[in-house]
Amino acid sequence: MAEIERISRESFNLVQERYEKLRELFPEVFTEGKIDFTKLRAALGDLVDDSPERYLFTWAGKSEAIRSLQTPSRATLIPCEEESINFEEASHIFIEGENLEVLKLLLKSYYGRVKMVYIDPPYNTGEDFIYKDDYKDPLKAYLIQTGQIDEKGNYMTSSQERSGRYHSAWLSMMYPRLFLARQLLREDGLLVVHIDEHEVAHLQLLLNEIFGEENCLGTIIWDKMNPKGDAKGVSYQHESILLYAKHLETFTKNCRFVRPKPNAQRILKKARELYARLGKKELPRDLESCMRKYNLPLELCREHIKTITLEDINAEFKEWLKSQKDLSGGEAAYCRIDEKGQVNVLVLWPGQIKKKL
């Protein structure tokens, strides 16, 4: 467990790390060890937005949430050998603690090494415990608010919060944790966040800011099959799972983010067999079958030999699909072989969208 000991010794200084990277990229903008922002703006040229009005996502307390990233952790990780199984040989680590502090402690040893981060945060339904970070002394604040020191903890819920900062408290809690999660991810890493309808809109805006909206892989809808009975409007029976890549191009290059259809290989195999006949001269299949059935010489039908076209192939392909009783409607919709031999589905709505299998 030397890994734990290494994690515990020193907290990662995120500000210093970003400072060094900026210095590596733009050494000319540093003067006496400080950043000259006039030079930095000149170096970035047209990339700097000087317009008085522009898109901005903010909330009450955002500046404090950002400053929390600059506060090194004062905590340490302590191995619990008595609660472990095969402590010396174990290849996995289970860590229990205040998650913001743990993320800071992990950052130095695991920066850019994590393949996937999955987060199931408080949903902010009015009953969830929303931890209010104290950026000056985060560990002490956590111990107080979770009742581990005394009974004067500050529990924030929607029923107690009357200041109009109900969403802001949640966003301030999520921002530093999501930011640090991104730092932990590999270049082809993936973030998965589970959420319900109360904060899904704000969460997507937050993730767009931290990860960049170009790295959004989309949202998976999880149908719980359990509609809420106390809804005042539309009753939700689903939750959302948001997926973001650290770098979309690297992720799609290194990860097969697909789930093959159960009968896809069988459909593709048949399509390849049919496409291999394109341009060949053959008797029509029904006529050839009849000649062979009655043991007649094929030379008698020489004048009926024809060159196989793409239309012939697709007609036979559609008949074969109809004969396959175990195909779903979605699978059977892949009924068109194109000029390159690829199988497509034709979606009949304005625009005639063509989708490949």
Phi, psi and omega in degrees: 000033177299334180299317179296317180299321180293322179295322188286335189294317190212133177280149181285131178264097186295320181298315180296321179297316180290325177300314181295322179294319178295321180294325179292323181280320184230070180297336184287346183267003181260133178231118181051042176081001180243157179277127174267104187290336175295316177293323180295317178297320179295321180294326181278341174058235185291351180285346180276130180266111180260003183291144183291333180238132177203165181297135182211133175248117183214172178200166179293123180098004182296319181299320179293322179297320179292321179295335180297334178291339182270358182265110178297151180288144175257006184267177174213158177262130182246120178296138177248083184296326183290339179260004185259162174242125182053056188307315185286330185261349186299137181261355180240154180235129173255122184245129178244128180168180176295122194295327179294317179294320179296318179299319179296321180290327180285336191300321184294319184273333187242017179303121178068024184240353187269133183279321180212140173241125177246129182234131174238081190281172171303139185274353180062047182272352184110346180242347182285148174279116178254108185286126178265112183290141170252107190285343179282325181214073188298323182292315179297318179299318180297315181296322179292311188287339176264007175076017182274349179249310178207189185264016184257030181294150180259098181265121182256119173227168182296331181288333180267331186279115181239010187270000183083009183248031181301309178287324182299319180298320180293316180295320179294326177291322186280325189305303184296328181290318178291322179299313180293326177299321178296322180296330180285335186289147170291171179297331177256023184283165185227136173251133178235124181233127180262133184204160175251193191288344186294325184231009186297322181294316179290324180298319180294319176298319180295316180291325176299322180289317185281318184261338187091127185296340177291346180260009177284124178273343179125184182236129174265132177263121178259111180277111182280349182058034184213078183295144179287135183270354184250017183292140177269344177232231177291132181276122180273137171233017179230160170236168185245144175237109183268135182239128178228134173270150175294314173222113188302316183297316179292321180297311183292333178288321187263344185236133174274096184268059183222156171236109184296144175292144186306322184253016185299314183296323179293319179295316181294323178297315178297319179298320179295320179298317181290318182295332180295341180271355183302128178087351179278158179262123183215160167285150171305140187302320181292323179289319178297320179296320180294317180297319180289327180298319182260012175057043179264146179293133182295339181297338181294338183249027184304323183290348180265359177295135183223161176277129183287125180256172178295327179294321177298316181298315182291326176297316179292324180297317180295321178295321179295318179299320179296330182280348182269099189287344184265005179277141175284168179298323179294322180290318181292342180289342177279079193241015183230124174262125184269185185297337180264002180087007179273149182266129182236157169250136178259117178263117187270087169214172182308124182110344177047061183292133179249128183238136181270147174280000000 
